[in-house]
PDB file of C-alpha atoms and ligand atoms in Angstrom:
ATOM      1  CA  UNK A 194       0.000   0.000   0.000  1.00 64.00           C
ATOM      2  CA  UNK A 195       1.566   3.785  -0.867  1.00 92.00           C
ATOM      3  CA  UNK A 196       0.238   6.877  -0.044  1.00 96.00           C
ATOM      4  CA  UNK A 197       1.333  10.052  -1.754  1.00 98.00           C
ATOM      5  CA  UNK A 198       0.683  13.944  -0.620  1.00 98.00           C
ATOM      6  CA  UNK A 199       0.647  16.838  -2.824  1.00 98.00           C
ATOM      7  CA  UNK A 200      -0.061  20.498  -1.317  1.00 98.00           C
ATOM      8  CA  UNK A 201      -0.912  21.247  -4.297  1.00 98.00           C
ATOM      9  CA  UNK A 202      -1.799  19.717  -7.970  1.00 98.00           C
ATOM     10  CA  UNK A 203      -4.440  19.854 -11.057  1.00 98.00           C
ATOM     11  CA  UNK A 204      -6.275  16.729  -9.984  1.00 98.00           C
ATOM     12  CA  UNK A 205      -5.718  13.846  -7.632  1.00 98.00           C
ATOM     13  CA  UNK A 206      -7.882  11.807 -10.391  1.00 98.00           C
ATOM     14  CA  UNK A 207      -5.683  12.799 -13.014  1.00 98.00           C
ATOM     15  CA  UNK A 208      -2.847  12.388 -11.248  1.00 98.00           C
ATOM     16  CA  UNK A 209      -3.667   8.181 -11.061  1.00 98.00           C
ATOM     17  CA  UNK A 210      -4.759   8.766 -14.668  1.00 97.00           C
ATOM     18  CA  UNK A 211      -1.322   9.927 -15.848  1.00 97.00           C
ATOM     19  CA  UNK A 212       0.438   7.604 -13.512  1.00 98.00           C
ATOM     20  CA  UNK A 213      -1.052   4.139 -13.094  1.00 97.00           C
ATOM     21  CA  UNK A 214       1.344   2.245 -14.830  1.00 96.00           C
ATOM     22  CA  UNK A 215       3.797   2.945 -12.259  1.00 96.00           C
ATOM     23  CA  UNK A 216       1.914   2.127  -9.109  1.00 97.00           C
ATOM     24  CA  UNK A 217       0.655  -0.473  -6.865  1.00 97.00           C
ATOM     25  CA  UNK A 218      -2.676  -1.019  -6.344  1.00 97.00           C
ATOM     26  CA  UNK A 219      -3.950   0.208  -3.829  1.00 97.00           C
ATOM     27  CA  UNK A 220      -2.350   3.705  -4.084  1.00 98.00           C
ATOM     28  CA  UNK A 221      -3.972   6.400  -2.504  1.00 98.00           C
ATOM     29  CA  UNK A 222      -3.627   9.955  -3.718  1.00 98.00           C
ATOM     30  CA  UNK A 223      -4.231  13.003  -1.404  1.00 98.00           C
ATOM     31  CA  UNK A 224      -4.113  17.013  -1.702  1.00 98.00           C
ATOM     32  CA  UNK A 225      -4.603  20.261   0.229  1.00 98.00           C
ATOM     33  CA  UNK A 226      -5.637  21.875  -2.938  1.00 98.00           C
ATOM     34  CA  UNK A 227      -6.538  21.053  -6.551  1.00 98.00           C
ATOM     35  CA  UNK A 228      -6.301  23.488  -9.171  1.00 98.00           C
ATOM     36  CA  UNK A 229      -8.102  21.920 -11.869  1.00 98.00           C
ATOM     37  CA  UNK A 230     -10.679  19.496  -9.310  1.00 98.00           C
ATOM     38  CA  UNK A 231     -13.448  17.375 -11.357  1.00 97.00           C
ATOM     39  CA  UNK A 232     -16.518  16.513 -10.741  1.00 95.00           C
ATOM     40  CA  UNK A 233     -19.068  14.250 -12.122  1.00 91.00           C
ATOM     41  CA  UNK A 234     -21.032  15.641 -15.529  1.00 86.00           C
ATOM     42  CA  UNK A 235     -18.266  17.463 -16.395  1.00 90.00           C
ATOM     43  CA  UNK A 236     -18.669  20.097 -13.470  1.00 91.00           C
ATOM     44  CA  UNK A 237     -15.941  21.408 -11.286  1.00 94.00           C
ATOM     45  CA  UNK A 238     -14.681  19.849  -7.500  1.00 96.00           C
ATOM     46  CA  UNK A 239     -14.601  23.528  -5.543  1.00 95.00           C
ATOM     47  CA  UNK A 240     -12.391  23.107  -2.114  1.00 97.00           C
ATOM     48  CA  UNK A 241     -11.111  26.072  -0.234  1.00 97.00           C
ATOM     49  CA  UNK A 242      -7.281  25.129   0.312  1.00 98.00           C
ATOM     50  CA  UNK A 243      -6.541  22.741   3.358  1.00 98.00           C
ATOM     51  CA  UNK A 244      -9.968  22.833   4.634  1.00 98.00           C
ATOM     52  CA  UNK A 245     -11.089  19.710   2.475  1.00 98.00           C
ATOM     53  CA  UNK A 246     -10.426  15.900   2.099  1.00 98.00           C
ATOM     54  CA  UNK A 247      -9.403  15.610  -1.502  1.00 98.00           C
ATOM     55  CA  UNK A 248      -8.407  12.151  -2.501  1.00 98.00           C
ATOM     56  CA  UNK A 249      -8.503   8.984  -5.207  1.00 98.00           C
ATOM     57  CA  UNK A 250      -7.490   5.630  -5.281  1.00 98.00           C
ATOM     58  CA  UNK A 251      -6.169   3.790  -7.328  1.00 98.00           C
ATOM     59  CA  UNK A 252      -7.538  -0.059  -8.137  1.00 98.00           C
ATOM     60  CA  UNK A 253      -5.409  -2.001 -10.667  1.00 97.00           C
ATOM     61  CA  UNK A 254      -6.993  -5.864  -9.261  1.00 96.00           C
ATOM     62  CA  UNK A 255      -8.862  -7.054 -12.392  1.00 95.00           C
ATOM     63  CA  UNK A 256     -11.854  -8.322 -10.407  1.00 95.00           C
ATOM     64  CA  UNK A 257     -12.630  -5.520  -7.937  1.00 96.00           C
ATOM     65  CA  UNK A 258     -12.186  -3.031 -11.498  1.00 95.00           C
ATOM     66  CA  UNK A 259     -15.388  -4.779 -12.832  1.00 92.00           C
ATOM     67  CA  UNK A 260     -17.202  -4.647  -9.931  1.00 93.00           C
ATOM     68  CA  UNK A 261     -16.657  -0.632 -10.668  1.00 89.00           C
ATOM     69  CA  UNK A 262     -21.002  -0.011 -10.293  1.00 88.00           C
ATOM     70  CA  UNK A 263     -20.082  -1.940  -6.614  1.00 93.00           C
ATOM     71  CA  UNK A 264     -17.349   0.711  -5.737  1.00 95.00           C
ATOM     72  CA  UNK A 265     -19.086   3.252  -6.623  1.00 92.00           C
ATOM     73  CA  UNK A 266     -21.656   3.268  -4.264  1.00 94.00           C
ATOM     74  CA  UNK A 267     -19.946   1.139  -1.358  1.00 96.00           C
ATOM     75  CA  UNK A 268     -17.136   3.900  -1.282  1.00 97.00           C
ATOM     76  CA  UNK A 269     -20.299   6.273  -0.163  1.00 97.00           C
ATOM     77  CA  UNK A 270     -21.463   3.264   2.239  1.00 98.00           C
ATOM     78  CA  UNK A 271     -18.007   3.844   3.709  1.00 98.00           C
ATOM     79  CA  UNK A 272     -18.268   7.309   4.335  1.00 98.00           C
ATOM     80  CA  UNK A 273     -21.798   6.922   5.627  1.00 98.00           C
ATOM     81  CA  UNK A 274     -20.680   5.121   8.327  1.00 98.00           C
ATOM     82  CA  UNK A 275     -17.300   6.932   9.236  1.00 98.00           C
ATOM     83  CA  UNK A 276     -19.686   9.713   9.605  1.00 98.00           C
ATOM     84  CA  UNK A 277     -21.877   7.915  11.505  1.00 98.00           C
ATOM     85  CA  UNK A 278     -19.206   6.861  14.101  1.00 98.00           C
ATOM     86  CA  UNK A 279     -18.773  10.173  14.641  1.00 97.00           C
ATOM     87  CA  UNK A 280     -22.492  10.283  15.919  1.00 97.00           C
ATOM     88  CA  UNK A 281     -23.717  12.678  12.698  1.00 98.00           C
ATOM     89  CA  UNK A 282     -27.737  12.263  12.126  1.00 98.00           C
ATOM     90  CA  UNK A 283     -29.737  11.502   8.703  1.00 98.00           C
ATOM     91  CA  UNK A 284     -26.639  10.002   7.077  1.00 98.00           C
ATOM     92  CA  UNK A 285     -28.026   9.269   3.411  1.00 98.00           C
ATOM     93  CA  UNK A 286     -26.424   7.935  -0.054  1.00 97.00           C
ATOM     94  CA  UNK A 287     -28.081  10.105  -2.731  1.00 95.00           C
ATOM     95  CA  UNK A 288     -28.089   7.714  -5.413  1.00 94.00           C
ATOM     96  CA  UNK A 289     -25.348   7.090  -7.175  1.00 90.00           C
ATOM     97  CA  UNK A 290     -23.144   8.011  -4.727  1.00 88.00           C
ATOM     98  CA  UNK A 291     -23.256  11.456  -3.183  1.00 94.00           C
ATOM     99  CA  UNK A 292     -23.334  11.196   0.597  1.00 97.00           C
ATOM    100  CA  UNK A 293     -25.907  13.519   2.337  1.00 97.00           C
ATOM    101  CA  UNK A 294     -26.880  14.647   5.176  1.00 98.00           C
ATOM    102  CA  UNK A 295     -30.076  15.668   5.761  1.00 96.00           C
ATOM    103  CA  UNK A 296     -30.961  17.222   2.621  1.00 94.00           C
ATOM    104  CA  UNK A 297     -27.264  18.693   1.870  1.00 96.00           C
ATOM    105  CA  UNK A 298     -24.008  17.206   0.123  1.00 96.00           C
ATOM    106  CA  UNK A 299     -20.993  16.889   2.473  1.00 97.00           C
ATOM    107  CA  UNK A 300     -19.572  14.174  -0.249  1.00 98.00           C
ATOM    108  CA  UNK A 301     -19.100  13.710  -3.915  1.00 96.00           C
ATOM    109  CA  UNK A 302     -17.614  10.577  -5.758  1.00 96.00           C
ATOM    110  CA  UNK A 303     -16.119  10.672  -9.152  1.00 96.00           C
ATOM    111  CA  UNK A 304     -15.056   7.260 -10.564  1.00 95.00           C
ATOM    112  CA  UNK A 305     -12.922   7.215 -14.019  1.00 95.00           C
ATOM    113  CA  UNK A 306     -11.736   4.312 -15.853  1.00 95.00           C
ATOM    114  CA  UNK A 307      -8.609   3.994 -18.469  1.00 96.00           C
ATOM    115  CA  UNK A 308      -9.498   2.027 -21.305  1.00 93.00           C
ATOM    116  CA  UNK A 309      -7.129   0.396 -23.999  1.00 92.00           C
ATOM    117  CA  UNK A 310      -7.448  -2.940 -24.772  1.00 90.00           C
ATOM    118  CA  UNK A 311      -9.524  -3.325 -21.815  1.00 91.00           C
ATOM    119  CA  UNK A 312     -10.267  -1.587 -18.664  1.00 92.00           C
ATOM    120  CA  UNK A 313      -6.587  -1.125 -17.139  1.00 95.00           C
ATOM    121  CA  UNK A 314      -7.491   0.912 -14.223  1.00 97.00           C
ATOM    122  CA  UNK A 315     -10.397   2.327 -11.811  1.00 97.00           C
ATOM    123  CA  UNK A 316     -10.030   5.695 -10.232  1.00 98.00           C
ATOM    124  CA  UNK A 317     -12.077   6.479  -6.866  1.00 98.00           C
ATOM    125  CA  UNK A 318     -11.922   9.898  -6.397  1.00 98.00           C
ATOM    126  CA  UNK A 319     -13.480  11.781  -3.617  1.00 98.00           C
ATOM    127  CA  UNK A 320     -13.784  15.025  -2.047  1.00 98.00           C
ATOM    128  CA  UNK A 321     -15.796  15.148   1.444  1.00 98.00           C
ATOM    129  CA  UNK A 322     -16.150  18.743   3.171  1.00 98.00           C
ATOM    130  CA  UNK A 323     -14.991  19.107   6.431  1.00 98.00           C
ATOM    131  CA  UNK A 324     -13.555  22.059   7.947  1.00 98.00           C
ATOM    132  CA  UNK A 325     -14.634  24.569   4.631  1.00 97.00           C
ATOM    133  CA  UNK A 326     -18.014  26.744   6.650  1.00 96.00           C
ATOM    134  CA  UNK A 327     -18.271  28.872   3.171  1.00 94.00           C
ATOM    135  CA  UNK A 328     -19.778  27.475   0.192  1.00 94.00           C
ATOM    136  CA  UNK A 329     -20.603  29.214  -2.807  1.00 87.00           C
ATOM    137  CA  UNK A 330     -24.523  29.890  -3.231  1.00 74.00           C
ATOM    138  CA  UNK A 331     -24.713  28.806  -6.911  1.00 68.00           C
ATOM    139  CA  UNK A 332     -24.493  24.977  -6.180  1.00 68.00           C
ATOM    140  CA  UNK A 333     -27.512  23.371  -7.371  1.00 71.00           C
ATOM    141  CA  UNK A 334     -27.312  21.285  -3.863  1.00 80.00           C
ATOM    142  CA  UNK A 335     -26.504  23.030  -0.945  1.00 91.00           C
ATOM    143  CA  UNK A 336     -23.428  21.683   0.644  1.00 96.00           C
ATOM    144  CA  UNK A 337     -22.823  20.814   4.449  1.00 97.00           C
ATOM    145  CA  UNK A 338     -19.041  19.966   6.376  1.00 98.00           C
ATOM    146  CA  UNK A 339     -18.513  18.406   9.340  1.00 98.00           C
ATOM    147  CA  UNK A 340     -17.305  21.954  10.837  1.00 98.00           C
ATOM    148  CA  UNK A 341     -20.769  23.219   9.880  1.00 97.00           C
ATOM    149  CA  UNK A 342     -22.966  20.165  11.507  1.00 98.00           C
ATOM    150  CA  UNK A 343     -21.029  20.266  14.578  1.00 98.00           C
ATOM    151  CA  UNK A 344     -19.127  23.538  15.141  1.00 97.00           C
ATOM    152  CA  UNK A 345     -15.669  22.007  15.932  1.00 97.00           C
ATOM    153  CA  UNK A 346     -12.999  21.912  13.530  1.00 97.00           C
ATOM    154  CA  UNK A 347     -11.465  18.508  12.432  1.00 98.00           C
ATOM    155  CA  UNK A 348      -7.724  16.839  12.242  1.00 98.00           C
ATOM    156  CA  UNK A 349      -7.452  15.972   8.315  1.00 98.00           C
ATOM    157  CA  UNK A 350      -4.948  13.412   8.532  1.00 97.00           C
ATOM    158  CA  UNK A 351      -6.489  10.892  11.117  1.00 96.00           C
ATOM    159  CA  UNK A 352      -9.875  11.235   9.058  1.00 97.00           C
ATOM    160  CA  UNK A 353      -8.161  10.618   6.204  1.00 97.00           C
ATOM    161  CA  UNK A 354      -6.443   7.342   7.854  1.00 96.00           C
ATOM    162  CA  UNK A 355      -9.465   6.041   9.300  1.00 97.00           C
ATOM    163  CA  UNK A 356     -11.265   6.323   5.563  1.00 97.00           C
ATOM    164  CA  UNK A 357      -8.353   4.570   4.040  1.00 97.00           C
ATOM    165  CA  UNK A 358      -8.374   1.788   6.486  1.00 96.00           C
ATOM    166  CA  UNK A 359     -12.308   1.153   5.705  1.00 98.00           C
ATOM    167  CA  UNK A 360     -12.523   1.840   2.547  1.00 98.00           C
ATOM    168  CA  UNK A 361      -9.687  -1.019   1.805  1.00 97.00           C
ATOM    169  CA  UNK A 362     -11.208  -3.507   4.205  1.00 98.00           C
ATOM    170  CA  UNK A 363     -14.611  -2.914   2.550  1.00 98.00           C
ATOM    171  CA  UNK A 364     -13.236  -3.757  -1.187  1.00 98.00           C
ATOM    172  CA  UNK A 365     -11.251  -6.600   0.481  1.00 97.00           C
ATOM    173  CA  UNK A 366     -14.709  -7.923   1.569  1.00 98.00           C
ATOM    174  CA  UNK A 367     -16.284  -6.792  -1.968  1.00 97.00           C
ATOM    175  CA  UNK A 368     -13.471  -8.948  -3.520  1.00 96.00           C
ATOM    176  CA  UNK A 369     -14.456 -11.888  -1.353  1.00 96.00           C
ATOM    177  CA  UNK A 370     -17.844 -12.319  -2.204  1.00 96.00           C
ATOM    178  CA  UNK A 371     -19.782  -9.921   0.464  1.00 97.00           C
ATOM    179  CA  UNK A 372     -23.433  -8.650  -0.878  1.00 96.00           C
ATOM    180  CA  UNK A 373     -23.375  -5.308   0.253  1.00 96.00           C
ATOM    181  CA  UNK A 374     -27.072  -4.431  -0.725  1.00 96.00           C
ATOM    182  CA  UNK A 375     -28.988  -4.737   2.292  1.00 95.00           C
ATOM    183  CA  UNK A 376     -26.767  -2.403   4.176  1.00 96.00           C
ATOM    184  CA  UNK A 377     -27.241   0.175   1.395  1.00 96.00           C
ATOM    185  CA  UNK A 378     -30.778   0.060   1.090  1.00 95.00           C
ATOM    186  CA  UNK A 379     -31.519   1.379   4.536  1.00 94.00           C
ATOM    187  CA  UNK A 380     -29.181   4.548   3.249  1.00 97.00           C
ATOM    188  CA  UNK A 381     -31.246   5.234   0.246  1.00 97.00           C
ATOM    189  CA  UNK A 382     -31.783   9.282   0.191  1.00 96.00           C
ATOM    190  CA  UNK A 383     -33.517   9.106  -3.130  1.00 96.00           C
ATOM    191  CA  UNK A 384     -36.320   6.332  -1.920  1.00 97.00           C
ATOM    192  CA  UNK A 385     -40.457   7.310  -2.656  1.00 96.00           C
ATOM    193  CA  UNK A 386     -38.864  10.892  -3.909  1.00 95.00           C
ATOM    194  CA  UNK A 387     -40.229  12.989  -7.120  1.00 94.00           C
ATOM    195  CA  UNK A 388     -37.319  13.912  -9.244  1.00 92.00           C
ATOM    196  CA  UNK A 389     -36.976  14.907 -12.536  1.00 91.00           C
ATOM    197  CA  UNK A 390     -34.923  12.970 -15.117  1.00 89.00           C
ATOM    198  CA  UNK A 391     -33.629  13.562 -18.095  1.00 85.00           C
ATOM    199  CA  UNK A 392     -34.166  10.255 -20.450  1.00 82.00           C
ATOM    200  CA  UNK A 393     -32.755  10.411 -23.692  1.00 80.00           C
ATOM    201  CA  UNK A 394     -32.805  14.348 -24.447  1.00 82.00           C
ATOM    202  CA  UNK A 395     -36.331  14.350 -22.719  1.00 87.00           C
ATOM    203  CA  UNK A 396     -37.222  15.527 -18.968  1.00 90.00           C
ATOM    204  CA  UNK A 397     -39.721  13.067 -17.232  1.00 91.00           C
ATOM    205  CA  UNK A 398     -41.179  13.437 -13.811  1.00 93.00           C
ATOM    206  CA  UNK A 399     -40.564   9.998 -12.060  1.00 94.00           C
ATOM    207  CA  UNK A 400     -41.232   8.569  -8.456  1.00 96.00           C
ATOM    208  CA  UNK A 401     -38.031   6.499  -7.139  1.00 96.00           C
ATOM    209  CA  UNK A 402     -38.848   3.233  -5.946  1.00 97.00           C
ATOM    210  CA  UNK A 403     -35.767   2.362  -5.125  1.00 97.00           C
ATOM    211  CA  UNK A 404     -32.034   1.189  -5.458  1.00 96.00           C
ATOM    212  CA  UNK A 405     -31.798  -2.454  -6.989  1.00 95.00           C
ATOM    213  CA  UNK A 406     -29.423  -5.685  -6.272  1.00 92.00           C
ATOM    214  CA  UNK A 407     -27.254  -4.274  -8.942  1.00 91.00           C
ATOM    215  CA  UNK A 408     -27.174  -0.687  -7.879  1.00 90.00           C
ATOM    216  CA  UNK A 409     -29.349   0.334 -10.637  1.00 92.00           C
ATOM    217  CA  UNK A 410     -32.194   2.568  -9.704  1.00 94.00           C
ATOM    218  CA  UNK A 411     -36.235   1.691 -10.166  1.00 96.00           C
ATOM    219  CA  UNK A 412     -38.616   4.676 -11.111  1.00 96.00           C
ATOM    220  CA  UNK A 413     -42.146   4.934 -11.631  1.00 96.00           C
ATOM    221  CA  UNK A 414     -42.759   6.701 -15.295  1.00 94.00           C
ATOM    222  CA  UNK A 415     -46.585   6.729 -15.731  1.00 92.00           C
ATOM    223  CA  UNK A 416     -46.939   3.632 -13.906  1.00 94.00           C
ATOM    224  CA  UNK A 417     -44.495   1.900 -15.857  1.00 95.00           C
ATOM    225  CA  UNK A 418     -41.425   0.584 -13.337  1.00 97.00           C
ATOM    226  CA  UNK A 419     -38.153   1.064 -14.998  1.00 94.00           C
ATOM    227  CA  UNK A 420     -34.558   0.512 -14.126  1.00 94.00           C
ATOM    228  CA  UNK A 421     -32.038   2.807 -15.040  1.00 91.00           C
ATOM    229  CA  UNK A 422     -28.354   2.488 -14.672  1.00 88.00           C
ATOM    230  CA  UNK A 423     -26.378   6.233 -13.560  1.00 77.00           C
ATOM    231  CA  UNK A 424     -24.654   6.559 -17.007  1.00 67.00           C
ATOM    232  CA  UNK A 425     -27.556   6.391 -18.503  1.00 61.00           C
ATOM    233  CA  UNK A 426     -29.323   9.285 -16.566  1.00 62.00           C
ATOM    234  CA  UNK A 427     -29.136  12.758 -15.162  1.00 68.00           C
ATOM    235  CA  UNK A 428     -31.620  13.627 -11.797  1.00 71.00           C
ATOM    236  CA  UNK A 429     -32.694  16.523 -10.284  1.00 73.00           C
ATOM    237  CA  UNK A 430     -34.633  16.431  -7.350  1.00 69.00           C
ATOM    238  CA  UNK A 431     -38.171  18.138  -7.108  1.00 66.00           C
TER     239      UNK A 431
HETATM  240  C1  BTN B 650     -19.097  15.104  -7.651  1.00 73.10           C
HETATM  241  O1  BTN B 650     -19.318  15.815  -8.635  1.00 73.10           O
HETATM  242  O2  BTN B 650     -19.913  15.012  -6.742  1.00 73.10           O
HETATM  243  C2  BTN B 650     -17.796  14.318  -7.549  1.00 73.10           C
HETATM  244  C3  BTN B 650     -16.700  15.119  -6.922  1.00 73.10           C
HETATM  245  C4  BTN B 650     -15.390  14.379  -6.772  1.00 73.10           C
HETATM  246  C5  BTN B 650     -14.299  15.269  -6.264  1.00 73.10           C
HETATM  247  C6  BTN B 650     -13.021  14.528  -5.932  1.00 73.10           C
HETATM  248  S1  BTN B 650     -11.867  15.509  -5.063  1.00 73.10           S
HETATM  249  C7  BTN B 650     -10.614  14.328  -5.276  1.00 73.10           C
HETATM  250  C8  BTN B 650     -10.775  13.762  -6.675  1.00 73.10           C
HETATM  251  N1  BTN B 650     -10.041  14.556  -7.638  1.00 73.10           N
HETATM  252  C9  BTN B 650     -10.841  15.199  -8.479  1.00 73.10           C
HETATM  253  O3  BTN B 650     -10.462  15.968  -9.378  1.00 73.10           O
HETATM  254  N2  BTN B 650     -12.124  14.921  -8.205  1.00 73.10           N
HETATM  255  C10 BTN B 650     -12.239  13.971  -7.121  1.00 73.10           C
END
């Protein structure tokens, strides 16, 4: 296992991206800043500098990158719960794999893939809030820290530890066969919610029913039931 640090760089995703073939599995990435942070559809990762968690890992094992739908959403499990040991209230997983609480974001997920040949590499990159109080007003969701919730300020270093630690023991127990789904289900944000969604170019107005075994979603569309998978689909929430 390696861990590397960078004050400073573009993109701890992009980093593993332009690196991979040098590294172990297992590698985890960190930074106190990113100037050029991702996020999913294309949107930016805003952190104020050193007030963040900011971090990807790297998964080069052949069987845990094709169980990438898996990771996705049992790398929010794992924050879910770290949060929850620290006795935080209405922990959710907004479907795919934002982590909520109450009805803000404290956590975003962005998993990337190379592809040659075949898939070489999986990228797990997250950035949770924690000691950041300020966030700007034009995000769509309104984002929560753990400085916010609980007006103390937070060591980054033994959270980030702690998350490594679970996170790997969770994928090691991914890898051997654990079925994850019933301890997700009861951390579905997104359950018996209106949302909108955007289905091939068009908006619809669903109902969630649900996540499924395979960590697709089911909606109600004029009483048809309908699974869709996250790349297929955009959601905003009524
Ligand atoms: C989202 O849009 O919710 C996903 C955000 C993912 C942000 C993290 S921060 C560390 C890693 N490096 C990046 O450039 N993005 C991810």
């Amino acid at each position: 296992m390696k861990t590397i640090h960078f004050p400073q760089i573009d993109s701890t995703n992009t980093y593993l991206k332009e690196n991979y073939n040098n590294l172990e599995n297992y590698t985890f990435v960190s930074a106190d800043n990113q100037l050029k942070g991702k996020g999913r559809n294309n949107r930016k990762w805003e952190s104020e500098n050193s007030k963040n968690l900011l971090f990807s890992l790297l998964i080069l094992d052949d069987v845990l990158i094709n169980k990438f739908k898996e990771i996705s959403i049992i790398t929010a499990y794992t924050i879910v719960k770290y949060l929850e040991s620290l006795n935080i209230e209405n922990v959710s997983i907004k479907w795919p794999n934002d982590v909520f609480v109450n009805d803000n974001k404290i956590c975003g997920i962005l998993l990337e893939t190379v592809t040659k040949d075949k898939m070489e590499c999986l990228i797990v990159g997250v950035g949770i809030n924690i000691n950041q109080i300020e966030f700007s007003n034009d995000l769509l969701i309104k984002a929560t820290s753990l400085s916010k919730l609980t007006n103390k300020s937070f060591d980054l270093n033994s959270i980030k530890q702690e998350l490594y630690s679970r996170l790997l023991a969770n994928l090691d127990k991914l890898k051997e066969g654990y079925d994850f789904y019933y301890d997700i289900t009861n951390y579905d944000y997104l359950k018996n919610k209106e949302v909108y969604i955007n289905l091939n170019d068009k908006k619809e107005h669903v109902k969630v029913l649900g996540i499924n075994n395979d960590f697709s979603i089911k909606v109600l569309l004029n009483n048809n039931e309908l699974d869709l998978s996250s790349d297929e689909i955009s959601l905003k929430i009524i």
